[in-house]
Coordinates of C-alpha atoms and ligand atoms in Angstrom, one line a residue:
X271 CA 23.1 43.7 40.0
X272 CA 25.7 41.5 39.6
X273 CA 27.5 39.5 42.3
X274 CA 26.7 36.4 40.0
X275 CA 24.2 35.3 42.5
X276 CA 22.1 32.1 41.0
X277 CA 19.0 30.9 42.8
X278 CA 19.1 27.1 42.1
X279 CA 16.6 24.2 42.6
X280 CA 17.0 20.5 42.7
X281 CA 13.5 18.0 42.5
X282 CA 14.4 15.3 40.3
X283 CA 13.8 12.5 42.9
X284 CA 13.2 12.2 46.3
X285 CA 15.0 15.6 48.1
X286 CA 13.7 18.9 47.8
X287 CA 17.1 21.3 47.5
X288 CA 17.4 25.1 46.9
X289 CA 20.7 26.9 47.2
X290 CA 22.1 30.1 46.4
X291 CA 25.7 30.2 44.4
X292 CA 27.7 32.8 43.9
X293 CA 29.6 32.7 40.8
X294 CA 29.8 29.3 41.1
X295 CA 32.5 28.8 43.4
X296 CA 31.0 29.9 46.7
X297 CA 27.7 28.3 48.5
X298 CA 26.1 30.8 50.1
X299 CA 23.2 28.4 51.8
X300 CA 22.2 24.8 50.9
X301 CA 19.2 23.4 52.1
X302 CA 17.9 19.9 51.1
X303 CA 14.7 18.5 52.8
X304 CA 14.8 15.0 52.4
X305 CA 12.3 12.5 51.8
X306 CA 14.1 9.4 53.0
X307 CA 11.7 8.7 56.0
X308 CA 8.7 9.1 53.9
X309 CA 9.9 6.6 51.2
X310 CA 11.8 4.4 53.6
X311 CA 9.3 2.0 54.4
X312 CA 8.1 1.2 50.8
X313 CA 11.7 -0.2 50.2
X314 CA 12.0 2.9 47.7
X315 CA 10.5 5.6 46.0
X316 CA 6.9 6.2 45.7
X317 CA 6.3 8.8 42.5
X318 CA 3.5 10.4 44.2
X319 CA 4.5 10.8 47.9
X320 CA 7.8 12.4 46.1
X321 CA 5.5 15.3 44.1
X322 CA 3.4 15.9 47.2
X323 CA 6.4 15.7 49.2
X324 CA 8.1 18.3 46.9
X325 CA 4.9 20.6 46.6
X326 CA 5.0 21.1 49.9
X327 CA 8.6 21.8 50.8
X328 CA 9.3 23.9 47.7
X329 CA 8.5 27.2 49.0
X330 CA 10.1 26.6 52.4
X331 CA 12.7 25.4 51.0
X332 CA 13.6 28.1 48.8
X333 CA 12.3 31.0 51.6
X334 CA 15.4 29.0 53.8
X335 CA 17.9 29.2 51.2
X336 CA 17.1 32.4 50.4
X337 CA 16.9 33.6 54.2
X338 CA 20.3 31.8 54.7
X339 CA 22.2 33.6 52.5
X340 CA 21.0 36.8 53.6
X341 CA 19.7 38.0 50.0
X342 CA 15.9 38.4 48.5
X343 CA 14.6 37.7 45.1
X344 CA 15.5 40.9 43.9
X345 CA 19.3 40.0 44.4
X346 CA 19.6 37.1 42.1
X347 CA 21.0 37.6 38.8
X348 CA 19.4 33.8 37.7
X349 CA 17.3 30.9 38.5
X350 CA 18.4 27.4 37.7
X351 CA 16.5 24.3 38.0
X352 CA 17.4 20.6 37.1
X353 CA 15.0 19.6 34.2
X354 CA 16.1 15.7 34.1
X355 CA 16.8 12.8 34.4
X356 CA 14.4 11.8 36.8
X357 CA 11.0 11.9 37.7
X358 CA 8.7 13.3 35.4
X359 CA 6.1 14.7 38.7
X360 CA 9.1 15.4 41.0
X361 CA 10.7 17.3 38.2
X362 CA 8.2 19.5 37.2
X363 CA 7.7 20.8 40.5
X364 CA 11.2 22.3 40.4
X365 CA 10.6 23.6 36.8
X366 CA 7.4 25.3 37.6
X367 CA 8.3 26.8 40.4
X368 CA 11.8 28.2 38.7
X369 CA 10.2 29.5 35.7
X370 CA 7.4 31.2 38.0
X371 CA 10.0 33.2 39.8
X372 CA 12.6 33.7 37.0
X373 CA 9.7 35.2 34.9
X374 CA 8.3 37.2 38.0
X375 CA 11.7 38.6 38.7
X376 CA 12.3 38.9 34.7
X377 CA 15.7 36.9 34.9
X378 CA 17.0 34.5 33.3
X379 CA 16.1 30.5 33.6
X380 CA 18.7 28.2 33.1
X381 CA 18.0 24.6 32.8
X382 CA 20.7 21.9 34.3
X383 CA 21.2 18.0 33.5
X384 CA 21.2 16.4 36.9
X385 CA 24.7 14.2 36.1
X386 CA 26.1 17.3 35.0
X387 CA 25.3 18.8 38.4
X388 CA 26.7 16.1 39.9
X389 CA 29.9 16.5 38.3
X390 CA 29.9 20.1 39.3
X391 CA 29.5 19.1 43.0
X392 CA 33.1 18.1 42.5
X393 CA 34.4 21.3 40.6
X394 CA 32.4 23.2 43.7
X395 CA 33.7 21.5 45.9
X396 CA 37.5 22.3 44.4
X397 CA 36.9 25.9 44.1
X398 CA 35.1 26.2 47.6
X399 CA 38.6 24.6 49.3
X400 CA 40.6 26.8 47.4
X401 CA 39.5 29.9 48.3
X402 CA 40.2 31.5 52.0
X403 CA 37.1 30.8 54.4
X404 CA 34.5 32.9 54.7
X405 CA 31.4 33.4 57.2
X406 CA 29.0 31.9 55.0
X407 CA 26.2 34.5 54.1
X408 CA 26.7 37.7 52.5
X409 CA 30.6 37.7 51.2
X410 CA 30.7 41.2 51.7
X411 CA 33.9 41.5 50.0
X412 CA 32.6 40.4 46.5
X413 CA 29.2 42.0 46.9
X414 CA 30.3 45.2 44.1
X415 CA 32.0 43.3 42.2
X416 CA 31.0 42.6 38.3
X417 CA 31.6 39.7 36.6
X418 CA 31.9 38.7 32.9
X419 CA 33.7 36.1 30.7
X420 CA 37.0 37.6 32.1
X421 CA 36.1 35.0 35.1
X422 CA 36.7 31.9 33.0
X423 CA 40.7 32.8 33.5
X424 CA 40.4 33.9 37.0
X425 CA 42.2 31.6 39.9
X426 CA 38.6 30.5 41.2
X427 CA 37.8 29.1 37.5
X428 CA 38.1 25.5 36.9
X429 CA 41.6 24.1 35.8
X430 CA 42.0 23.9 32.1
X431 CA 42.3 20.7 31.6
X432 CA 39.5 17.6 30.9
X433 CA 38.9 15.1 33.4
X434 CA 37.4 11.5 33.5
X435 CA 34.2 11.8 35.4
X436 CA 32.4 8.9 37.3
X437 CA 28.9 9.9 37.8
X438 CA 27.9 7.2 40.7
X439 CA 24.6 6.9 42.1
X440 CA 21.3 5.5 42.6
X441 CA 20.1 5.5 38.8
X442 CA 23.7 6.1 36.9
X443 CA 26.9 4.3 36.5
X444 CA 28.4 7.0 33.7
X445 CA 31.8 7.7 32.6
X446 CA 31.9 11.1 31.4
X447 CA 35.1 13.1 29.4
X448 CA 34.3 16.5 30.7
X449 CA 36.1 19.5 29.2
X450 CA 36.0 23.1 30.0
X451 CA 34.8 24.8 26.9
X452 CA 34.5 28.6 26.7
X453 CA 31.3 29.2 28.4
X454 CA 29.7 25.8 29.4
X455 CA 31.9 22.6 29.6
X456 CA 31.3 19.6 26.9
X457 CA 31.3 16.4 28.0
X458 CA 31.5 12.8 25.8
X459 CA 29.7 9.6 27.1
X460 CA 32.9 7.1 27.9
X461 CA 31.1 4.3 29.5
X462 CA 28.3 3.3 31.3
X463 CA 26.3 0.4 33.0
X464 CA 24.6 -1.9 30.5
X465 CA 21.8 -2.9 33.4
X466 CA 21.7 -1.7 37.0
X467 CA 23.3 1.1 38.3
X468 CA 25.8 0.6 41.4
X469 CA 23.5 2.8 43.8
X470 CA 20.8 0.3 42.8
X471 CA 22.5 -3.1 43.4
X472 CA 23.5 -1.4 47.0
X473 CA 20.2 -0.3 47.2
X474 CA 18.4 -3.9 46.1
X475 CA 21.6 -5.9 48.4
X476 CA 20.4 -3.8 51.2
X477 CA 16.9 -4.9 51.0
X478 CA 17.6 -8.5 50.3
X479 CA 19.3 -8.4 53.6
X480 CA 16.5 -6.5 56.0
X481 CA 18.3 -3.2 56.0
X482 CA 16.6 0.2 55.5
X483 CA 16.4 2.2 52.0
X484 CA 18.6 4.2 51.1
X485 CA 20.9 1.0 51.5
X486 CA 24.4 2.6 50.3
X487 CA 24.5 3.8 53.6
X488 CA 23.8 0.9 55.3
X489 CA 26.0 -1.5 53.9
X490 CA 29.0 1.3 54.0
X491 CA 28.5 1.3 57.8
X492 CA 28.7 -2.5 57.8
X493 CA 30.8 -3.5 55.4
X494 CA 34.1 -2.4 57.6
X495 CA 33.4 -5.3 60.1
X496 CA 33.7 -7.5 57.9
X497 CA 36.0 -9.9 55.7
X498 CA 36.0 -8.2 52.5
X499 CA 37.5 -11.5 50.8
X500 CA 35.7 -14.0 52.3
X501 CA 32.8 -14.1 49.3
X502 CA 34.9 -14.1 46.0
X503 CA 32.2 -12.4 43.6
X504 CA 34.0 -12.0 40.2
X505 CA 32.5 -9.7 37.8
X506 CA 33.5 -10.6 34.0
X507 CA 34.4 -8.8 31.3
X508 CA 31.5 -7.5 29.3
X509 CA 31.1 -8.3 25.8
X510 CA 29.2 -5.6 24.1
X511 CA 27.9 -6.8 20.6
X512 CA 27.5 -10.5 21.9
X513 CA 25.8 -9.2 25.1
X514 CA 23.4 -7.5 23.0
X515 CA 22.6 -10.2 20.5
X516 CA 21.3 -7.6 18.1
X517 CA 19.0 -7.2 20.7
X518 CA 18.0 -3.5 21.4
X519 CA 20.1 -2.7 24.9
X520 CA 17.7 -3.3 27.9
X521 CA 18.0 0.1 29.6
X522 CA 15.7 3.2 28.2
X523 CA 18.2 5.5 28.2
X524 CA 20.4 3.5 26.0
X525 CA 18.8 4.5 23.4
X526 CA 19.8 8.1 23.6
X527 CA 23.2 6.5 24.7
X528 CA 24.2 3.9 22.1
X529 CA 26.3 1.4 24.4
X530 CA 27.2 -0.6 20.8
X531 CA 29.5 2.6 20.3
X532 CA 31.0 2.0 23.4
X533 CA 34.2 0.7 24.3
X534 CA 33.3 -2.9 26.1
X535 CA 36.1 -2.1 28.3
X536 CA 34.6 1.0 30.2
X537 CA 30.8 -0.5 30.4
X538 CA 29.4 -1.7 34.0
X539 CA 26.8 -4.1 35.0
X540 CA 25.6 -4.6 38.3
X541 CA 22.7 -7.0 37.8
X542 CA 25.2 -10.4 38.0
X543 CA 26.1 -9.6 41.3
X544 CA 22.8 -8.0 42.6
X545 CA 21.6 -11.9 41.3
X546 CA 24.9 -13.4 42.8
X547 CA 23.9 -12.3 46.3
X548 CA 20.8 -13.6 46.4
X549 CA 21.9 -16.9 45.3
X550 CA 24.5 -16.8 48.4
X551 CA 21.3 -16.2 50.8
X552 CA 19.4 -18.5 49.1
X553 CA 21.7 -21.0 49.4
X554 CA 23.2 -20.2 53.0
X555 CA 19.4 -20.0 54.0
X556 CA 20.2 -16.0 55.3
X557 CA 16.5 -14.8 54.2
X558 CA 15.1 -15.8 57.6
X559 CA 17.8 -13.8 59.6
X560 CA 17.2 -10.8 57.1
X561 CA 13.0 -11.1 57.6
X562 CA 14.0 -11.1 61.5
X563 CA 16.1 -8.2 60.8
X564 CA 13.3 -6.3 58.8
X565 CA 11.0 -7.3 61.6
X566 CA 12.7 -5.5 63.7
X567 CA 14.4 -2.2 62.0
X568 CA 11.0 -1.6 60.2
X569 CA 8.3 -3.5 62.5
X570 CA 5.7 -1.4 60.4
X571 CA 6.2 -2.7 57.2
X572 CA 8.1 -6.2 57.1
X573 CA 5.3 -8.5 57.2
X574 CA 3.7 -6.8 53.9
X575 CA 4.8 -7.9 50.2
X576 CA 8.1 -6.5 49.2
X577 CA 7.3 -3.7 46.6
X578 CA 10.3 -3.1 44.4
X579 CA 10.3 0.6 43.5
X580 CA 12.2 2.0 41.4
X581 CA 10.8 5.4 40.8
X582 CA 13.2 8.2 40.3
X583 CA 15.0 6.6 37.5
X584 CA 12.8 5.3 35.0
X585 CA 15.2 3.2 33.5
X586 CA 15.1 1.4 36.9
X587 CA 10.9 1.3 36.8
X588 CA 11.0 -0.1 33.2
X589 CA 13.2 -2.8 34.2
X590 CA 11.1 -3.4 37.4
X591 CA 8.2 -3.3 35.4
X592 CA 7.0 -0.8 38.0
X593 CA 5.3 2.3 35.8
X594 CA 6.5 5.5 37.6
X595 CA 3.1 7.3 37.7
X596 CA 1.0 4.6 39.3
X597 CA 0.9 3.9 42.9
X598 CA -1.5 1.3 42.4
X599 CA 1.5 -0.6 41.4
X600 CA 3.7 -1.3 44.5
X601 CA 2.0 -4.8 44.3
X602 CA -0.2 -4.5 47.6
X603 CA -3.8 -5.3 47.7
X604 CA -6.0 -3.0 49.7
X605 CA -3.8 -4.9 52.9
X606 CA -1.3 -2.3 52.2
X607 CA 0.2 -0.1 54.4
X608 CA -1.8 4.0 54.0
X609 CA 0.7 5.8 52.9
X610 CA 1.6 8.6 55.9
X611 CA -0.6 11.6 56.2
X612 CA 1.3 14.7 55.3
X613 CA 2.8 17.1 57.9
X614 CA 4.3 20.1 58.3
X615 CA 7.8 20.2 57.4
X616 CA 10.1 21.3 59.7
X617 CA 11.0 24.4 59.7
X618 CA 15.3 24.4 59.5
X619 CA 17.1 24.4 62.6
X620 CA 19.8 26.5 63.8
X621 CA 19.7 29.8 61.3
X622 CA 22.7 31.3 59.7
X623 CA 24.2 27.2 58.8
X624 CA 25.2 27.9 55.0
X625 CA 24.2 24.1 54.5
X626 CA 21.5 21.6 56.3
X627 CA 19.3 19.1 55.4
X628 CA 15.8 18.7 57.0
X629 CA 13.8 15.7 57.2
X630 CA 9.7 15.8 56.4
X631 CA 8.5 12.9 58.2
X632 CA 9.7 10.4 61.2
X633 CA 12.3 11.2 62.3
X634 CA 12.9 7.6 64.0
X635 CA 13.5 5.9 60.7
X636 CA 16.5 3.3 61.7
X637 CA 19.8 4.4 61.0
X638 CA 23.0 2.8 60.0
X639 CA 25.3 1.4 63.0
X640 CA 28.4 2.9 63.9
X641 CA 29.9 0.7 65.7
X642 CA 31.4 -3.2 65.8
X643 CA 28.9 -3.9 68.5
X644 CA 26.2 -1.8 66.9
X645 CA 26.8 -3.8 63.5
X646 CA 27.2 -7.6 65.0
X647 CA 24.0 -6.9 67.0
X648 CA 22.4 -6.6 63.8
X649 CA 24.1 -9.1 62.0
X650 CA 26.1 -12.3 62.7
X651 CA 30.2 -12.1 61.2
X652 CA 29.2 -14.4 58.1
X653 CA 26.4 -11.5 56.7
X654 CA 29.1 -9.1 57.7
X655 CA 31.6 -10.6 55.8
X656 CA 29.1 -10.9 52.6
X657 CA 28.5 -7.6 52.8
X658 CA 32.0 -6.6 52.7
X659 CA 32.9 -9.1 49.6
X660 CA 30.0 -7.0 48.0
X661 CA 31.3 -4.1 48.5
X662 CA 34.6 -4.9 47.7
X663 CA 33.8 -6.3 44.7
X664 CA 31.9 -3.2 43.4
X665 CA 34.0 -1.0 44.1
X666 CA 36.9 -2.9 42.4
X667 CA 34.8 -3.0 39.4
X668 CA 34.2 0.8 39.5
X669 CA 38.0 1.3 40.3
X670 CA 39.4 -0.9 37.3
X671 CA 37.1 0.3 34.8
X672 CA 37.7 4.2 35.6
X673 CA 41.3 3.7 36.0
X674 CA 41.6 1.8 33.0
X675 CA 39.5 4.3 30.8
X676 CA 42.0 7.5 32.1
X677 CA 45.0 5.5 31.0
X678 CA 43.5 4.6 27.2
X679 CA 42.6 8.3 27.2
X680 CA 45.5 9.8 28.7
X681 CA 43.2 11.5 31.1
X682 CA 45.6 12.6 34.7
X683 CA 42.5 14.0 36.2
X684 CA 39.3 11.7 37.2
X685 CA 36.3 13.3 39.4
X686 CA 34.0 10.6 41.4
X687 CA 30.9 11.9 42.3
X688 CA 27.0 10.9 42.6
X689 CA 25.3 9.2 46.4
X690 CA 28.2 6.4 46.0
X691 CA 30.9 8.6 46.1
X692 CA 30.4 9.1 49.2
X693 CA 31.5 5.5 50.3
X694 CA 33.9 5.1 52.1
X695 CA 35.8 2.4 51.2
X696 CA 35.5 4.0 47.3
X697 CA 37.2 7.0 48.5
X698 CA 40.0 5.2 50.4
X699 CA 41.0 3.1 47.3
X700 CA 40.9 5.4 44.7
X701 CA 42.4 7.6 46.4
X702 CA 45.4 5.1 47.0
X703 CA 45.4 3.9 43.4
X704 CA 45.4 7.3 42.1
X705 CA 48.8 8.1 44.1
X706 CA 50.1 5.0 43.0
X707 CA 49.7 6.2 39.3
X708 CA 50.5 9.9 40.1
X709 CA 47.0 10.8 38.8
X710 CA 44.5 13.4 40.2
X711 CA 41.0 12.2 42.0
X712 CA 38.7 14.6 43.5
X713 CA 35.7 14.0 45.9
X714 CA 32.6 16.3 46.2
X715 CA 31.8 17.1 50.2
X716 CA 29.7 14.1 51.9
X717 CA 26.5 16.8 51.7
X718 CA 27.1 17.7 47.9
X719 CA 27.7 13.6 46.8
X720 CA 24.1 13.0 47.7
X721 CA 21.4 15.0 45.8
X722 CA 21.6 18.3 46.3
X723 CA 21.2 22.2 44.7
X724 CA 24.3 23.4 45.2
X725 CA 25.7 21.4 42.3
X726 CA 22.8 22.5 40.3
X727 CA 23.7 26.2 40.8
X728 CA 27.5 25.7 40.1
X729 CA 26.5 23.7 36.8
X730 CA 24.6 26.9 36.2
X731 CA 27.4 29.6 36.3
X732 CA 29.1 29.0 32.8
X733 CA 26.1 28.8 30.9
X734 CA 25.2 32.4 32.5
X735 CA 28.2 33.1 31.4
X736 CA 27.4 31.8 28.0
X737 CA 24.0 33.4 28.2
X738 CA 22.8 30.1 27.5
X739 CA 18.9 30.4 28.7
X740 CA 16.1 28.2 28.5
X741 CA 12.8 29.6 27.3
X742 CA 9.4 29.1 29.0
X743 CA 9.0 26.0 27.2
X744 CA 11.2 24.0 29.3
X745 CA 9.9 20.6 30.2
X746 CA 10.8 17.7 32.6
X747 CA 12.5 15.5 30.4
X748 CA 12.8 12.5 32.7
X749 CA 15.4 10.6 30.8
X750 CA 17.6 13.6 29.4
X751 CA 21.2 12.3 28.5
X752 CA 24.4 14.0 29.2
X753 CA 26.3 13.6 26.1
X754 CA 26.8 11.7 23.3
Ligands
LIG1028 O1 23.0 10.9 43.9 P1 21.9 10.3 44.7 O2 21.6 11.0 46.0 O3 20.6 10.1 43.9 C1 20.6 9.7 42.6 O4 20.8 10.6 41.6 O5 20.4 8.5 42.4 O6 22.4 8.8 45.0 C2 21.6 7.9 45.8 C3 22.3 6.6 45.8 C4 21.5 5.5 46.5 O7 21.5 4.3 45.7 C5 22.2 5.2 47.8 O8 22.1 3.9 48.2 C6 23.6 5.5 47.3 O9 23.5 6.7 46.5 N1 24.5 5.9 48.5 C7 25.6 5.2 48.8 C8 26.1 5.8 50.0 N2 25.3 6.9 50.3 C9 24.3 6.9 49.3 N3 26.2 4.1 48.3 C10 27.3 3.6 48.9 N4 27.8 4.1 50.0 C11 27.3 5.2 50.6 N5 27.8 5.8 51.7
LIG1029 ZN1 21.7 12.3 41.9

């Protein structure tokens, strides 16, 4: 054995990901079969189309990433699955499956935090460009070699030094000090939203204007036609203890993460401008064009009640007061729309890519323009131009907090990574502001921003290392927090 091969699995929301690592710095195959055309036209994520979804993809799926990197079962050295946060049905269709094979193969199971995966995406991502290219499957050149803790100090391991980490995506808004301890890294909570996360206010912003779900994506495409100043949305400084009111903070996961012990200065919130948008289209009288614009991106759906799901993070559902284990909840009556008969998935394309994503269902969901004319067809200059003072505005908030939170810790490293990360205008800025203050920012891929295994295996390599194991109690643990 031994080529530090780890079989990992990702099932905490809506994608179904398996990938095979090897010794954490190379992706041998990712494969991700996304459920965004399924969910799409509920506005969000519906729990139980996302454990069917992940039942059924789960064993293609890992057959794929298996078949892709040109090894069997019987050449894995581990199996690593994400055990939370996220949803409780999604996730335990990841464990189960992982333990089943870990215990049939009699290797070891190592259980991953989702942010920390995310963070790892990043470090992948930085070992993966370091090294010389190879042909993807196989990398016959490491295939007899052995590894041991002798790899911690090896060129491919992670530089020694900690870094700020911005964990930014649909369900998190987390500042993270993440150092590389012997073995597995440590990380300390630095900040975090107080409310909404910034992939949900994209997410809810999108909606509120007729665009499709996921809606970073969306408003990413559109927000570079437009007049980024023209909406001055301010967000203002948060003020922890009087925010709270001796209240208990409003997000579940709060409570596991103490934001009174945080420093005021490095916590987001997301709801005011979510709230400030909606004022602007209330007031401009925008929600007609936006129903027109539902109308006719998602002809299926737009007529129905708006649902508001917030499944895969259930600090999101609490807040929503949308229970994540009841479908009966989406708020339609019997008028509702069936939910879509299940299919086959299909089977991945072109064999031999060491990374792909495959989609379950309808393929004609609407996507994102990508062009001026594209965009102004689907919305007139003064929605444009709202939807880049949104953008700008979030992203400045992101920018000035993280920034700030390096300096007071004397942090010259910072790593952006969750589904926003892979924004466009998010990259271009910090990457400017970080060469304005000789600082280092790093960027997973596109592919390994968004939800995916790869990071999940990667996460998983030091704490092989560190024989750090999890035993076959391991739960879903939908609200697991990433230090303290
Ligand atoms: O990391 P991720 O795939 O799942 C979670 O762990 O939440 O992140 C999904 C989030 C969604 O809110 C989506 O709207 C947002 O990432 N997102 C983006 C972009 N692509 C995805 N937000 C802004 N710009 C993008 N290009
Ligand atoms: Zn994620």
């Amino acid at each position: 054995m031994t080529r530090g091969l780890i079989l990992a699995i990702e099932s905490s929301c809506d994608e179904t990901a398996a990938a095979v690592v090897e010794r954490g710095s190379r992706t041998l195959s990712s494969v991700v079969a996304s459920q965004i055309p399924t969910h799409a036209r509920y506005g969000g994520v519906v729990p139980e189309l996302a454990s069917r979804e992940h039942l059924r993809a789960i064993v293609p799926v890992v057959r794929a990433a298996l078949a892709q990197a040109n090894i069997t079962l019987d050449d894995l050295d581990a199996i690593a699955v994400t055990s939370g946060p996220g949803l409780a049905g999604a996730l335990l269709v990841g464990i189960t499956y992982a333990k089943a094979l870990a215990f049939a193969q009699n290797i070891p199971l190592i259980a991953i935090n989702h942010l920390e995966g995310h963070i790892h995406a990043v470090l992948l991502h930085e070992r993966e460009s370091a090294q010389p290219e190879t042909t993807g499957a196989g990398a016959p050149g490491l295939a007899s070699e052995t590894w041991d803790t002798k790899d911690l100090h090896s060129p491919l391991a992670p530089p020694d030094q900690p870094a700020l980490a911005l964990v930014v995506s649909g369900g998190h808004t987390h500042l993270f000090l993440a150092r590389p301890a012997h073995g597995a890294w440590t990380y300390k909570l630095i900040g975090r939203t107080v409310d909404d996360a910034a992939g949900e206010a994209y997410d809810k912003v999108a909606k509120l204007l007729g665009f499709g779900y996921p809606g970073g994506p969306w408003i990413d495409a559109l927000a570079r036609y437009g007049n980024p100043r023209a909406v001055p949305f301010a967000f203002s400084q948060i003020k922890t203890k009087l925010h709270l009111a001796g209240r208990p903070p409003r997000t579940k996961a709060a409570l596991t993460a103490p934001i009174a012990n945080l420093n005021p200065h490095f916590l987001f919130s997301f709801s005011g401008i979510k709230t400030a948008v909606l004022r602007y289209v209330e007031l401009h009288n925008l929600r007609e064009e936006s129903h027109a614009r539902a109308a006719r991106l998602f002809p299926q759906q737009y007529s129905r009640p708006e649902p508001s799901i917030d499944a895969c993070h259930p600090e999101r559902a609490k807040r929503t007061g949308v229970p994540s284990d009841r479908s009966s909840s989406l708020g339609w009556g019997v008028e509702g729309p069936a939910f879509p008969s299940l299919s086959t998935p299909q089977a991945p394309g072109a064999p031999g890519l060491a990374s792909e994503t495959w989609e379950t269902t309808n393929p004609e969901t609407p996507r994102p323009p990508t062009t001026k004319a594209e965009a102004l067809a689907l919305c007139p200059q003064p929605t444009l131009d709202l939807i880049a003072s949104f953008q700008h505005a979030v992203v400045g908030d992101l920018m000035k907090k993280t920034f700030a939170a390096a300096e007071s810790l004397g942090v010259r490293r910072i790593l952006v990574t969750g589904g926003v990360a892979a924004n466009r205008e998010l990259r271009a800025r910090f990457t400017a502001e970080a060469a304005r203050r000789h600082v280092r920012v790093a960027f997973p891929t596109l592919s390994l921003s968004t939800d995916n295994a790869a990071m999940i295996g990667a996460a998983a390599w030091p704490r092989l290392q560190a024989k750090e194991f999890a035993g076959p109690s391991l739960s879903a643990d939908p609200s697991l927090a990433l230090g303290r």
